[in-house]
């Protein structure tokens, strides 16, 4: 499972850099400043949690199910939180904003699982 999280974290970081560059160069002038900020927030949180997934991959060697659960929560958070922000910013479909808090909750659960794994 550690290799899975290392792979997913590395791919998420790669895509975070690509999306960040795309947002900074490809979307400037096409999106309003507010929507560009929304897109960049998605990139920022994706990068934080891509690094968290790499940490999870290292911690799994000596840990149990809580660390694994944290990893899956981080994956879900990236998809739901960052994904919904990318789609919201690029499509303008405001209903997608209702998905974003679910991703935020997944991030919070992931960090809580990681914290509880230390006991």
Coordinates of C-alpha atoms in Angstrom, one line a residue:
X1 CA 0.0 0.0 0.0
X2 CA 2.9 2.3 0.6
X3 CA 3.9 2.2 -3.0
X4 CA 0.4 3.1 -4.0
X5 CA 0.4 6.2 -1.9
X6 CA 3.9 7.1 -3.1
X7 CA 2.6 6.8 -6.7
X8 CA -0.6 8.7 -6.2
X9 CA 1.2 11.4 -4.2
X10 CA 3.9 11.8 -6.9
X11 CA 1.3 12.0 -9.7
X12 CA -0.8 14.4 -7.7
X13 CA 2.3 16.6 -7.1
X14 CA 3.2 16.4 -10.8
X15 CA -0.3 17.4 -11.8
X16 CA -0.3 20.2 -9.2
X17 CA 2.7 21.7 -10.8
X18 CA 1.2 21.4 -14.2
X19 CA -2.1 22.8 -13.1
X20 CA -0.4 25.7 -11.3
X21 CA 1.6 26.6 -14.5
X22 CA -1.6 26.2 -16.6
X23 CA -3.5 28.5 -14.2
X24 CA -0.7 31.1 -14.1
X25 CA -0.1 31.2 -17.8
X26 CA -3.0 29.6 -19.7
X27 CA -5.9 30.9 -17.7
X28 CA -4.8 34.4 -17.0
X29 CA -7.0 36.7 -19.0
X30 CA -9.5 33.9 -19.5
X31 CA -10.8 33.8 -15.9
X32 CA -11.8 36.6 -13.6
X33 CA -9.3 37.3 -10.9
X34 CA -11.7 35.7 -8.4
X35 CA -12.0 32.5 -10.4
X36 CA -8.2 32.4 -10.9
X37 CA -7.8 32.6 -7.1
X38 CA -10.3 29.7 -6.8
X39 CA -8.2 27.7 -9.2
X40 CA -5.0 28.5 -7.4
X41 CA -6.5 27.4 -4.1
X42 CA -7.2 24.0 -5.6
X43 CA -3.6 23.8 -6.7
X44 CA -2.3 24.8 -3.3
X45 CA -4.3 22.2 -1.4
X46 CA -3.5 19.6 -4.0
X47 CA 0.2 20.2 -3.5
X48 CA -0.1 20.1 0.3
X49 CA -1.9 16.8 0.3
X50 CA 0.3 15.3 -2.5
X51 CA 3.2 15.8 0.0
X52 CA 1.0 14.4 2.8
X53 CA 0.4 11.2 0.6
X54 CA 4.2 10.8 0.2
X55 CA 4.5 11.1 4.0
X56 CA 1.8 8.5 4.4
X57 CA 3.7 6.2 2.1
X58 CA 6.8 6.5 4.4
X59 CA 4.8 6.1 7.6
X60 CA 3.0 3.0 6.4
X61 CA 6.1 0.9 6.9
X62 CA 5.7 1.0 10.7
X63 CA 2.0 1.9 11.1
X64 CA -1.5 0.5 10.9
X65 CA -4.9 1.1 9.4
X66 CA -5.2 4.7 10.7
X67 CA -2.3 5.9 8.5
X68 CA -3.8 4.0 5.5
X69 CA -7.2 5.6 6.2
X70 CA -5.5 9.0 6.3
X71 CA -4.0 8.3 2.9
X72 CA -7.4 7.4 1.4
X73 CA -8.9 10.5 2.9
X74 CA -6.2 12.7 1.4
X75 CA -6.9 11.1 -2.0
X76 CA -10.6 11.7 -1.7
X77 CA -9.9 15.3 -0.5
X78 CA -7.8 16.0 -3.6
X79 CA -10.4 14.7 -5.9
X80 CA -13.4 16.4 -4.2
X81 CA -11.9 19.6 -2.9
X82 CA -9.3 20.5 -5.6
X83 CA -11.3 18.9 -8.4
X84 CA -14.4 20.8 -7.6
X85 CA -12.5 24.1 -7.4
X86 CA -10.9 23.4 -10.8
X87 CA -14.2 22.7 -12.4
X88 CA -15.9 25.6 -10.6
X89 CA -13.3 28.0 -11.8
X90 CA -13.2 26.8 -15.4
X91 CA -16.9 26.1 -16.0
X92 CA -18.6 28.6 -13.8
X93 CA -21.0 25.9 -12.6
X94 CA -21.6 27.2 -9.0
X95 CA -23.4 24.0 -7.9
X96 CA -19.9 22.4 -7.8
X97 CA -19.1 24.6 -4.8
X98 CA -21.4 22.2 -2.8
X99 CA -18.9 19.4 -3.3
X100 CA -15.9 21.4 -2.0
X101 CA -16.7 21.1 1.7
X102 CA -16.9 17.3 1.4
X103 CA -13.3 17.4 0.2
X104 CA -12.4 19.7 3.0
X105 CA -14.0 17.2 5.4
X106 CA -12.0 14.4 3.9
X107 CA -8.8 16.4 4.4
X108 CA -9.7 17.0 8.0
X109 CA -10.5 13.4 8.6
X110 CA -7.1 12.4 7.0
X111 CA -5.2 14.7 9.4
X112 CA -7.2 13.4 12.3
X113 CA -6.5 9.8 11.4
X114 CA -2.8 10.7 11.1
X115 CA -2.8 12.4 14.5
X116 CA -4.6 9.4 16.1
X117 CA -2.1 7.0 14.6
X118 CA 0.6 8.5 16.8
X119 CA -1.0 7.0 20.0

